Short mmCIF file of N, CA, C and O in Angstrom, two decimals:
data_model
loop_
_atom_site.label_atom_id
_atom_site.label_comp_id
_atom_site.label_asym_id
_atom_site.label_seq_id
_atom_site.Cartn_x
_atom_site.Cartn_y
_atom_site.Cartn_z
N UNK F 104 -1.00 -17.41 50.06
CA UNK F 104 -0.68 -17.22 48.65
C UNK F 104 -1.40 -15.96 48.16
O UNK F 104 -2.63 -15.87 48.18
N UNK F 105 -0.71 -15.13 47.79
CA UNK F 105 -1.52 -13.60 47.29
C UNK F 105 -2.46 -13.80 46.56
O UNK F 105 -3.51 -13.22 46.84
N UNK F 106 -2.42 -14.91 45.10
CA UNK F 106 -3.80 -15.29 44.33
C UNK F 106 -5.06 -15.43 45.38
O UNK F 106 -6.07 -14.73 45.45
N UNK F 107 -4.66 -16.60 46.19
CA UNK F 107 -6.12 -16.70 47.07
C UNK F 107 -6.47 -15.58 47.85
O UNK F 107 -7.58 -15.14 48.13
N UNK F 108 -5.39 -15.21 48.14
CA UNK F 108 -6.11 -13.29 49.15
C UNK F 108 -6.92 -12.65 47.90
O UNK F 108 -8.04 -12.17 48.05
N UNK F 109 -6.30 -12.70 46.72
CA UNK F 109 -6.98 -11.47 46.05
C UNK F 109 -8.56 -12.13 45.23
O UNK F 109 -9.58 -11.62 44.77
N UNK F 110 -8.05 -13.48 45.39
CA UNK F 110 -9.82 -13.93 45.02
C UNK F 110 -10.26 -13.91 45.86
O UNK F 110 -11.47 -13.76 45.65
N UNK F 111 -9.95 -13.97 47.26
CA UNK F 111 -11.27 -13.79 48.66
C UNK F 111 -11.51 -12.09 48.66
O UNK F 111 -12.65 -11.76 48.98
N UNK F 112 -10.73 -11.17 48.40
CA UNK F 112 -11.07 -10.12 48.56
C UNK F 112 -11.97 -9.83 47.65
O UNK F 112 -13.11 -9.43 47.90
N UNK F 113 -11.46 -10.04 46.42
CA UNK F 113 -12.47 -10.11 45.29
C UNK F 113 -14.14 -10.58 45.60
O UNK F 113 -15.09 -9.99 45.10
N UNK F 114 -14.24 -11.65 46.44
CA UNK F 114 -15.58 -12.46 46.83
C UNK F 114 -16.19 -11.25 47.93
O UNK F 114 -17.38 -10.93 47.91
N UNK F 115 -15.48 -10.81 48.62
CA UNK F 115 -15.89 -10.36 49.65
C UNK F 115 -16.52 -8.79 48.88
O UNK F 115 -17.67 -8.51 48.55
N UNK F 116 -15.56 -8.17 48.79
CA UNK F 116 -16.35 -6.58 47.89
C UNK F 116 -17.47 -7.08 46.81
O UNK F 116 -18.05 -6.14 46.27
N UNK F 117 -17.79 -8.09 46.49
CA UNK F 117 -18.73 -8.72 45.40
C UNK F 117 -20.37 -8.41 46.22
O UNK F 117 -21.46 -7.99 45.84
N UNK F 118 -19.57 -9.05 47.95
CA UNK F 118 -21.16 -9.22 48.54
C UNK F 118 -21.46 -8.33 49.14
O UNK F 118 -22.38 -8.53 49.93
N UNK F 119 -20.94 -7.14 49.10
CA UNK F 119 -21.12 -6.16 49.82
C UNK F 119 -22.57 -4.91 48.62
O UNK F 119 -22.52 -4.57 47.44
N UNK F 120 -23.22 -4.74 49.29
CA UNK F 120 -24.54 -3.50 48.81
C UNK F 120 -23.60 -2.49 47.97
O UNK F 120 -22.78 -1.75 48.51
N UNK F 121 -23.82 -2.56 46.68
CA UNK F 121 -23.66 -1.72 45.70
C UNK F 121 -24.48 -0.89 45.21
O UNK F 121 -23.95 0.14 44.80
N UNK F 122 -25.38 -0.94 45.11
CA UNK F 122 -26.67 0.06 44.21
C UNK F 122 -27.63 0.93 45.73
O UNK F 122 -28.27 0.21 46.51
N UNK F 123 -27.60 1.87 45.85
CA UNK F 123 -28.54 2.43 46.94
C UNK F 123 -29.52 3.50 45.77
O UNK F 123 -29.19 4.07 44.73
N UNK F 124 -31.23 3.38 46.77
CA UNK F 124 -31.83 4.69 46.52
C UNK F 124 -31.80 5.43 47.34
O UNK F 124 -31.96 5.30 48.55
N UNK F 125 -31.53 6.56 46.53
CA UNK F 125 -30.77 7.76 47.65
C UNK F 125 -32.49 8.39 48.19
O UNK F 125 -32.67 9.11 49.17
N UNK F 126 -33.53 7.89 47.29
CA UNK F 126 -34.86 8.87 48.27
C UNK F 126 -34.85 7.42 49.28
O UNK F 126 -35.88 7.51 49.96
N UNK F 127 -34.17 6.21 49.64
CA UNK F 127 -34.57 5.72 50.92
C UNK F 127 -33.68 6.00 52.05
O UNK F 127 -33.63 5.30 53.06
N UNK F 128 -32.75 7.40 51.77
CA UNK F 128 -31.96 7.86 52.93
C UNK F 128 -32.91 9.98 53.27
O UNK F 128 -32.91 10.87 54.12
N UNK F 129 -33.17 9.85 52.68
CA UNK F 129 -34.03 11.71 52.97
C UNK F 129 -34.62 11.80 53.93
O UNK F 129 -35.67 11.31 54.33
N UNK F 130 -34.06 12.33 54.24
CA UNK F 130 -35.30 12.95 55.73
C UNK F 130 -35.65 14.17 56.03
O UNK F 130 -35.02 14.91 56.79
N UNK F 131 -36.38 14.36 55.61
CA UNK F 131 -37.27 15.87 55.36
C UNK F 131 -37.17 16.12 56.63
O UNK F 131 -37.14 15.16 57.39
N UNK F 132 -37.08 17.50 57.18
CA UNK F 132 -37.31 18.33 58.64
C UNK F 132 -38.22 19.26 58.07
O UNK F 132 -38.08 19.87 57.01
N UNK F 133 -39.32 19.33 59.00
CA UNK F 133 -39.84 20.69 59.24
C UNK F 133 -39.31 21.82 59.80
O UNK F 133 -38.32 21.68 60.52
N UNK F 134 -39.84 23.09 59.58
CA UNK F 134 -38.87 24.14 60.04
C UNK F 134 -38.02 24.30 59.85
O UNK F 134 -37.34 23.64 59.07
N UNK F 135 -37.62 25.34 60.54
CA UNK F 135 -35.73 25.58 59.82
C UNK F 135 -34.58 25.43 60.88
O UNK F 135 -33.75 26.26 61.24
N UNK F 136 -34.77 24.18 61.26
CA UNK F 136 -33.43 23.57 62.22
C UNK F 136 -32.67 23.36 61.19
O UNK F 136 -32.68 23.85 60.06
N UNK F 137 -32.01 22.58 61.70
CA UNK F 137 -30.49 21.91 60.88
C UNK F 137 -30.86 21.53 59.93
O UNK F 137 -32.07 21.36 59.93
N UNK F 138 -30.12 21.17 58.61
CA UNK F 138 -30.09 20.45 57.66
C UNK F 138 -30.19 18.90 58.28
O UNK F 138 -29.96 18.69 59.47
N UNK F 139 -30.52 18.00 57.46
CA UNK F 139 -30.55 17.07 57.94
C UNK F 139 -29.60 15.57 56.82
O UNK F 139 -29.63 15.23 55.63
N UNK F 140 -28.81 15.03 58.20
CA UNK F 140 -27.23 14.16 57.03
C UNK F 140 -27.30 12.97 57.30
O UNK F 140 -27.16 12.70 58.49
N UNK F 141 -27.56 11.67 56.22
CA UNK F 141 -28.43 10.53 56.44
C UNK F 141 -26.84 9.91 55.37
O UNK F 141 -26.62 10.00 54.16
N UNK F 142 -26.01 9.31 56.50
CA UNK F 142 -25.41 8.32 55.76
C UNK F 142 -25.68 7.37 55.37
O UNK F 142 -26.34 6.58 56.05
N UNK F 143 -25.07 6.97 53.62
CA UNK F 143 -25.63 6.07 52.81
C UNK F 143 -24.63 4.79 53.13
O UNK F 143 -24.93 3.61 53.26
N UNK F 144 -23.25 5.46 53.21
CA UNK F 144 -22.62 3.62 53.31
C UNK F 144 -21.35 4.55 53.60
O UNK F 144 -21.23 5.75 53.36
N UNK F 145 -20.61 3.83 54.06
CA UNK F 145 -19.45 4.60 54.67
C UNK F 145 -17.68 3.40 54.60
O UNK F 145 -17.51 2.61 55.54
N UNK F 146 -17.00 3.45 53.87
CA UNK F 146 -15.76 3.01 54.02
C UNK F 146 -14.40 3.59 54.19
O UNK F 146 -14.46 4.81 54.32
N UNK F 147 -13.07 3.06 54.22
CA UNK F 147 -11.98 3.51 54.21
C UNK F 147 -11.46 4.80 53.42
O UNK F 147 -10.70 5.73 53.71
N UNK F 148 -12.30 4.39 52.13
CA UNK F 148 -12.14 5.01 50.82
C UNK F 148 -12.98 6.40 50.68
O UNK F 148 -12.54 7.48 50.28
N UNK F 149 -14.34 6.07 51.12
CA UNK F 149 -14.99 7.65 51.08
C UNK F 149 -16.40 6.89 52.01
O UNK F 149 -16.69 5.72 52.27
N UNK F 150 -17.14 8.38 52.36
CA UNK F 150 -18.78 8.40 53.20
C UNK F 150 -19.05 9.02 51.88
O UNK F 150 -18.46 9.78 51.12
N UNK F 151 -20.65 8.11 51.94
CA UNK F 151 -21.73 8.73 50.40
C UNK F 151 -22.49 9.11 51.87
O UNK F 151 -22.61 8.39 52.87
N UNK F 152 -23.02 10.62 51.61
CA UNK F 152 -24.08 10.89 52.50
C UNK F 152 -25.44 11.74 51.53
O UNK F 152 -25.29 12.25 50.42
N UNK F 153 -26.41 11.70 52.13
CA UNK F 153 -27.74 12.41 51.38
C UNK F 153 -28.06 13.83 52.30
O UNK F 153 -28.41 13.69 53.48
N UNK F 154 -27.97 14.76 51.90
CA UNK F 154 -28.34 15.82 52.52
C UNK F 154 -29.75 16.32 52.24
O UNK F 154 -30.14 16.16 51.09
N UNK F 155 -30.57 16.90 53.09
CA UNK F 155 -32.00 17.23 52.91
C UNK F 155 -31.51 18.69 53.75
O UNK F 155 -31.22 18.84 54.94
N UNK F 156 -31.57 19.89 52.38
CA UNK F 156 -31.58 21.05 53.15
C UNK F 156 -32.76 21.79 52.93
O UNK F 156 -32.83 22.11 51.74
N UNK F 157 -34.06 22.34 53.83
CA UNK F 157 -34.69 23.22 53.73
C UNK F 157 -34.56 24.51 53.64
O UNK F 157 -33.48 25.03 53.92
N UNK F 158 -35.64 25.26 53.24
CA UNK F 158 -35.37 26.46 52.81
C UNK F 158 -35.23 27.43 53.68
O UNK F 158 -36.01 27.54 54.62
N UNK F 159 -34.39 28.11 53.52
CA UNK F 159 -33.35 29.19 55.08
C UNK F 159 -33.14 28.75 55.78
O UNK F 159 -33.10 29.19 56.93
N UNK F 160 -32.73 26.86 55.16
CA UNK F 160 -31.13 25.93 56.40
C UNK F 160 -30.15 26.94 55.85
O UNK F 160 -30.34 28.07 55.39
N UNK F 161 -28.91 26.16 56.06
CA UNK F 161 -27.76 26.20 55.76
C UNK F 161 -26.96 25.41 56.43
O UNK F 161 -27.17 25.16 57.62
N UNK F 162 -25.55 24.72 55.49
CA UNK F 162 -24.54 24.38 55.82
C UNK F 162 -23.89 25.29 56.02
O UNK F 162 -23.95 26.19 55.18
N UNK F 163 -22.71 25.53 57.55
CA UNK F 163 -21.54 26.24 57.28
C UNK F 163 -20.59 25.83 56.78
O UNK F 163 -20.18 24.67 56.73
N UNK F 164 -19.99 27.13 56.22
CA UNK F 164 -18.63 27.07 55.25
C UNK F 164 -17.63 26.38 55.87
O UNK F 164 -17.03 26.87 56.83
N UNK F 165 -17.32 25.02 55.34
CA UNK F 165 -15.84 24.69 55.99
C UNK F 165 -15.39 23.77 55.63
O UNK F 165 -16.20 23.11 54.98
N UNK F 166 -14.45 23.32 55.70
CA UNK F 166 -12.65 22.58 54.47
C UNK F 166 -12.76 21.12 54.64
O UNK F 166 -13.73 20.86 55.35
N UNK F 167 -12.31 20.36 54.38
CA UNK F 167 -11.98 19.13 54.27
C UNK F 167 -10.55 19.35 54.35
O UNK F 167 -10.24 20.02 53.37
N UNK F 168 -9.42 19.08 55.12
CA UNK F 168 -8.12 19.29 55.26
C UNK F 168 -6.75 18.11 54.76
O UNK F 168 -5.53 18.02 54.65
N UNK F 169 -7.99 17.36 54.59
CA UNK F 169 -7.08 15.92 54.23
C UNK F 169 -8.28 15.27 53.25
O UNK F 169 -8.83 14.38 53.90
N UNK F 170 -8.65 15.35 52.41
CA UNK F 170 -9.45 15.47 51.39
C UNK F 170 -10.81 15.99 50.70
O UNK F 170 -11.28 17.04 51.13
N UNK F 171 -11.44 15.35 49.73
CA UNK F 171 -12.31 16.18 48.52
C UNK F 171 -13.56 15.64 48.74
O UNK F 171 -13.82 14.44 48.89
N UNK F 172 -14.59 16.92 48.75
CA UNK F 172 -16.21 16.74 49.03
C UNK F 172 -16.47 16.84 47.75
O UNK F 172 -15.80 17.52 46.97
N UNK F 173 -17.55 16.10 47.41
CA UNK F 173 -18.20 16.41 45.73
C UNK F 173 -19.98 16.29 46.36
O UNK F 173 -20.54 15.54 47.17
N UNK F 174 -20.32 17.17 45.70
CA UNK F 174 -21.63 17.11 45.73
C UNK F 174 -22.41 16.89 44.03
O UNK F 174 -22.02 17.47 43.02
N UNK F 175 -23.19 16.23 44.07
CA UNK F 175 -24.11 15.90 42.88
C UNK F 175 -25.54 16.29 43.69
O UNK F 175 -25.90 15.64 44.67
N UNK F 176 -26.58 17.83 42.99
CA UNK F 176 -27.38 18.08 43.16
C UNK F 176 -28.89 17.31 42.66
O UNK F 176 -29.12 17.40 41.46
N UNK F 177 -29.69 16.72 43.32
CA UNK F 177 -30.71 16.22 42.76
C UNK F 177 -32.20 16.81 42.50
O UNK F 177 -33.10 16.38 41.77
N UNK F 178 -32.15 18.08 43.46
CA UNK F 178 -33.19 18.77 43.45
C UNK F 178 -32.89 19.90 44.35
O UNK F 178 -32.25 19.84 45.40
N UNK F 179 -33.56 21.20 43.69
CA UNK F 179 -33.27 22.55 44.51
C UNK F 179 -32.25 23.25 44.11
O UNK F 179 -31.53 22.75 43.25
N UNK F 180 -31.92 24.74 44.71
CA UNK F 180 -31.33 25.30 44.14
C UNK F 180 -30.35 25.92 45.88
O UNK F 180 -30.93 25.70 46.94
N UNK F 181 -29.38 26.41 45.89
CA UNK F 181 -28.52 26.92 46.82
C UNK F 181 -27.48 27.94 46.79
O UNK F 181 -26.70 27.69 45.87
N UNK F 182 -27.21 28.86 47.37
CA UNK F 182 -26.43 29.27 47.14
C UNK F 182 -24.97 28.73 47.53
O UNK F 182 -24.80 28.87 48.74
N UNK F 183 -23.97 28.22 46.95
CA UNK F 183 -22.94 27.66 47.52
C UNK F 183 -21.80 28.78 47.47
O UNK F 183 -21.58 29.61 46.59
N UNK F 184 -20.94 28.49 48.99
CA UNK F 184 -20.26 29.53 49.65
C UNK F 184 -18.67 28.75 48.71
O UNK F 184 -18.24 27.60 48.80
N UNK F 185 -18.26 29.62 48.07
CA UNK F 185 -16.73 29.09 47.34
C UNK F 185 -15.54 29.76 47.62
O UNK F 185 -14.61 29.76 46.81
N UNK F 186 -15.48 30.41 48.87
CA UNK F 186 -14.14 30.96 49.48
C UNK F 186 -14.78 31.47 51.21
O UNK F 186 -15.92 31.54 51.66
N UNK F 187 -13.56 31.74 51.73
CA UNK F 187 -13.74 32.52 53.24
C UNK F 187 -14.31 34.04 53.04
O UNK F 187 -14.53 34.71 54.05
N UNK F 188 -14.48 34.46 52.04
CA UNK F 188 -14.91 36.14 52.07
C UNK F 188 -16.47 35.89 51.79
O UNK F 188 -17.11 36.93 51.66
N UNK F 189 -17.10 34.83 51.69
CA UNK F 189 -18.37 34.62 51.77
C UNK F 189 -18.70 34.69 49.87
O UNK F 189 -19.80 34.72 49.32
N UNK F 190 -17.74 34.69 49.44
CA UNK F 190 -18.23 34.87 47.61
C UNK F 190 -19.18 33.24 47.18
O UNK F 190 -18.85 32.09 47.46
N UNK F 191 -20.13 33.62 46.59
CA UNK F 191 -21.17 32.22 46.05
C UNK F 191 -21.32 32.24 45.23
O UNK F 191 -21.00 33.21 44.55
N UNK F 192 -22.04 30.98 44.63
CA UNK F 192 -22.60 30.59 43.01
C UNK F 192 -23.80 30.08 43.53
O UNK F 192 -24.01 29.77 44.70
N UNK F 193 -24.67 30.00 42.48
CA UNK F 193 -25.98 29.51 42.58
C UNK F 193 -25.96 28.18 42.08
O UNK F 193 -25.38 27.97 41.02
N UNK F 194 -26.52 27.21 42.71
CA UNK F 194 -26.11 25.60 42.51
C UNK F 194 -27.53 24.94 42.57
O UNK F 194 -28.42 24.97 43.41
N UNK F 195 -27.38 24.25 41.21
CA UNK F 195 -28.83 23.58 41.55
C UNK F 195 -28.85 22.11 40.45
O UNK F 195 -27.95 21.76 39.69
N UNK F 196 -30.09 21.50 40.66
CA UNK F 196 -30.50 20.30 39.91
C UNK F 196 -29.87 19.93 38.74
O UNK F 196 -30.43 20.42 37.75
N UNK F 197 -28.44 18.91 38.40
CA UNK F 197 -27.67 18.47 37.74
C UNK F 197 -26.52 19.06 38.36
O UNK F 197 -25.93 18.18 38.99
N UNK F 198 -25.98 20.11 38.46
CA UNK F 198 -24.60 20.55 39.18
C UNK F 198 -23.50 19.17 39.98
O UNK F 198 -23.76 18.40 40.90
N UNK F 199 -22.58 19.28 39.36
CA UNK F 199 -22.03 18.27 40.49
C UNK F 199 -20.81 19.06 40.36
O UNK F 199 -20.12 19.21 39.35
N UNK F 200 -20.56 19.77 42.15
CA UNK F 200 -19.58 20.41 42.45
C UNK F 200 -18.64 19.96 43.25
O UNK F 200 -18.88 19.06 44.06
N UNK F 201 -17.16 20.65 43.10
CA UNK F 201 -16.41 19.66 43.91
C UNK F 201 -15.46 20.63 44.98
O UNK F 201 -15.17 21.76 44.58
N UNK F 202 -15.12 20.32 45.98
CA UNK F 202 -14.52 21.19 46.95
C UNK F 202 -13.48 20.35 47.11
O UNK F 202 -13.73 19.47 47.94
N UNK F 203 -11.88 20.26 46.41
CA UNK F 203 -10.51 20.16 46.82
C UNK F 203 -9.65 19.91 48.20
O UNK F 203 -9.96 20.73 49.06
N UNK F 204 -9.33 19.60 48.34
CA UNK F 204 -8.58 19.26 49.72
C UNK F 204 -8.50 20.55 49.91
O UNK F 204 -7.85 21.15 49.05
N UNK F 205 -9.00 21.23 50.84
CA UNK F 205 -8.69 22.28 51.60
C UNK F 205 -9.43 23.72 51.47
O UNK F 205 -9.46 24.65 52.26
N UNK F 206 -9.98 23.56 50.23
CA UNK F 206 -11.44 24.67 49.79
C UNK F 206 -12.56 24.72 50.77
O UNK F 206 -13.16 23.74 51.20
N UNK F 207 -12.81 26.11 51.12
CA UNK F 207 -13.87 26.59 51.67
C UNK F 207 -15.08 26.31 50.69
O UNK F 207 -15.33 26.74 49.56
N UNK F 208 -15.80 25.32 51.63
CA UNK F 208 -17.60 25.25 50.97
C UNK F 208 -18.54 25.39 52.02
O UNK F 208 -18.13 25.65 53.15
N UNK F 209 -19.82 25.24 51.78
CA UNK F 209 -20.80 25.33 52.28
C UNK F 209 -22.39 25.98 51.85
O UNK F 209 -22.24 26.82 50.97
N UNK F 210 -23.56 25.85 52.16
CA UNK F 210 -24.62 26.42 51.31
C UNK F 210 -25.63 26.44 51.86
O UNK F 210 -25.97 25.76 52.83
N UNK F 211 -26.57 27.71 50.95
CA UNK F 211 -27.48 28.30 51.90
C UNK F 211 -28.48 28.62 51.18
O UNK F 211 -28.57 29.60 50.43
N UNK F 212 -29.48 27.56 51.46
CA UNK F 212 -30.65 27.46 50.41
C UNK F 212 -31.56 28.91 50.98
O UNK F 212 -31.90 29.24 52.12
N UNK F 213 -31.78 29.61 49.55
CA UNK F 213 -32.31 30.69 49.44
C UNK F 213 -33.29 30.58 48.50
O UNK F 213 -33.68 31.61 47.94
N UNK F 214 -33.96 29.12 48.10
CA UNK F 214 -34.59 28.71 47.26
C UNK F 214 -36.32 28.63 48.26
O UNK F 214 -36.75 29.28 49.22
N UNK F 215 -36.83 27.62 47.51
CA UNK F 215 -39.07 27.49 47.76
C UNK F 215 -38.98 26.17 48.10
O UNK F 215 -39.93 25.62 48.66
N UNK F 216 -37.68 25.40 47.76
CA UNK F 216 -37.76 23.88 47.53
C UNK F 216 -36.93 23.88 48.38
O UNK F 216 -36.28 24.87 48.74
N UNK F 217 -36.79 21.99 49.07
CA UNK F 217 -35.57 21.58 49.96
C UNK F 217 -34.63 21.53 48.47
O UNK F 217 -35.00 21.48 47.30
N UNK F 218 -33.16 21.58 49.13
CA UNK F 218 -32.51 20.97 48.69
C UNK F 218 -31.71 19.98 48.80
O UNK F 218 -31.16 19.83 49.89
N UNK F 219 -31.43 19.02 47.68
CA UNK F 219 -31.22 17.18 47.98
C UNK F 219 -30.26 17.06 46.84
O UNK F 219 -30.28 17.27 45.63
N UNK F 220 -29.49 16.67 47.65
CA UNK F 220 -28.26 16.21 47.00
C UNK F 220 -27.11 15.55 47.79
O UNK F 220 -26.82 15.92 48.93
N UNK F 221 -26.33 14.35 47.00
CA UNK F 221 -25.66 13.71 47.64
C UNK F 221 -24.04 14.26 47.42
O UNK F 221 -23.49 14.83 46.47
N UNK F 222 -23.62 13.87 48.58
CA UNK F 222 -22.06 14.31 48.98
C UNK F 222 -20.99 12.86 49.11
O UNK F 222 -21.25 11.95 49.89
N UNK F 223 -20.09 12.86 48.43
CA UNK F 223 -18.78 11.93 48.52
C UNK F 223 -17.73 12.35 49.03
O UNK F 223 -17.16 13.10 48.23
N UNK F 224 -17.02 12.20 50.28
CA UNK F 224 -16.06 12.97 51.23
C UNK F 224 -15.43 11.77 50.86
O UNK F 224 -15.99 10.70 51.06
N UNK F 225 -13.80 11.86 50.10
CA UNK F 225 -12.91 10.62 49.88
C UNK F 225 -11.20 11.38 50.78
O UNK F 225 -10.96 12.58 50.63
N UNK F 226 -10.70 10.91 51.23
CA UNK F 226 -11.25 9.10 52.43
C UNK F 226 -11.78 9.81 53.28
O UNK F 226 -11.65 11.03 53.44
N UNK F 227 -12.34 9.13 53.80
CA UNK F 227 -13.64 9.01 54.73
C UNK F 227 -12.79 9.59 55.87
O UNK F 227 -13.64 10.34 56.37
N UNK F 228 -11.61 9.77 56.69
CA UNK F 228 -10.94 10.39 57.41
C UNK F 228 -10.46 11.87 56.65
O UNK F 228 -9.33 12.33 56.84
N UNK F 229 -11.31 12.44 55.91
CA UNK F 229 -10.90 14.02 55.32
C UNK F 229 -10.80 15.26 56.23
O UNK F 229 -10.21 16.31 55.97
N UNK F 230 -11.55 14.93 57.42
CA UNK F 230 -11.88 15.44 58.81
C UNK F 230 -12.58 17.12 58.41
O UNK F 230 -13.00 17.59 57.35
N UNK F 231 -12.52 17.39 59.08
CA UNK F 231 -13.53 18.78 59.21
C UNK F 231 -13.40 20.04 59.93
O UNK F 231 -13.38 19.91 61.16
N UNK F 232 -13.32 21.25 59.47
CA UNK F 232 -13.24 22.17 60.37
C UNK F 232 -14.09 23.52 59.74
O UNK F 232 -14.29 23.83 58.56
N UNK F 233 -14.37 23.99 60.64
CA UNK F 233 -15.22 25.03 60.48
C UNK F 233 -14.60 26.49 59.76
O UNK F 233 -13.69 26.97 60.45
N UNK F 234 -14.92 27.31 58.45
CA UNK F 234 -14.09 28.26 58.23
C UNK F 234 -14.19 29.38 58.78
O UNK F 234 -13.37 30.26 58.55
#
């Protein structure tokens, strides 16, 4: 009976972890290896991930081809890459930027501070390629 599917589904997304702190996903790196990408919870619908970028990391520039990255900045400042000719904006603490199905992003902290901020890739199959 569809009523009872949609009250068990209903029960079921109820018990599932709703509220995360995003400082209990950070993981600071020393040095300037990789950025470092600490998934928060991951479904059909979208990956919440926490990024910890130090200063002279960088993300490379590249698309989501089958959907939209949003970033909400929590600390730090970056330069974010907003096309293939390398053109940027300076992005920092409150910013919440969004990269379109198929927009060139990526960023390159040129800042004193890490930078921390979380990313929403919806659906979670948006896949990835390098620009």
């Amino acid at each position: 009976m569809q009523i009872d599917d949609d009250l068990q589904t209903k029960k079921f997304n109820m018990s599932l972890t709703r509220i995360f702190k995003s400082a209990e996903f950070m993981q600071p790196t020393e040095g300037y290896g990789e950025p470092i990408r600490s998934v928060i919870t991951q479904s059909a619908e979208a990956v919440v991930v926490a990024w910890h970028v130090n200063p002279g990391q960088r993300i490379a520039a590249h698309v989501r081809p089958h959907g939209q990255d949003t970033w909400t900045v929590l600390s730090g400042t970056g330069e974010y890459q907003l096309e293939q000719n390398g053109r940027s904006q300076t992005i920092s603490q409150g910013c919440v930027v969004v990269a379109p199905t198929g927009c060139v992003h990526g960023v390159f902290n040129d800042g004193s501070e890490p930078l921390i901020f979380i990313s929403v890739v919806c659906p979670a199959e948006a896949g990835y390629e390098l620009a």
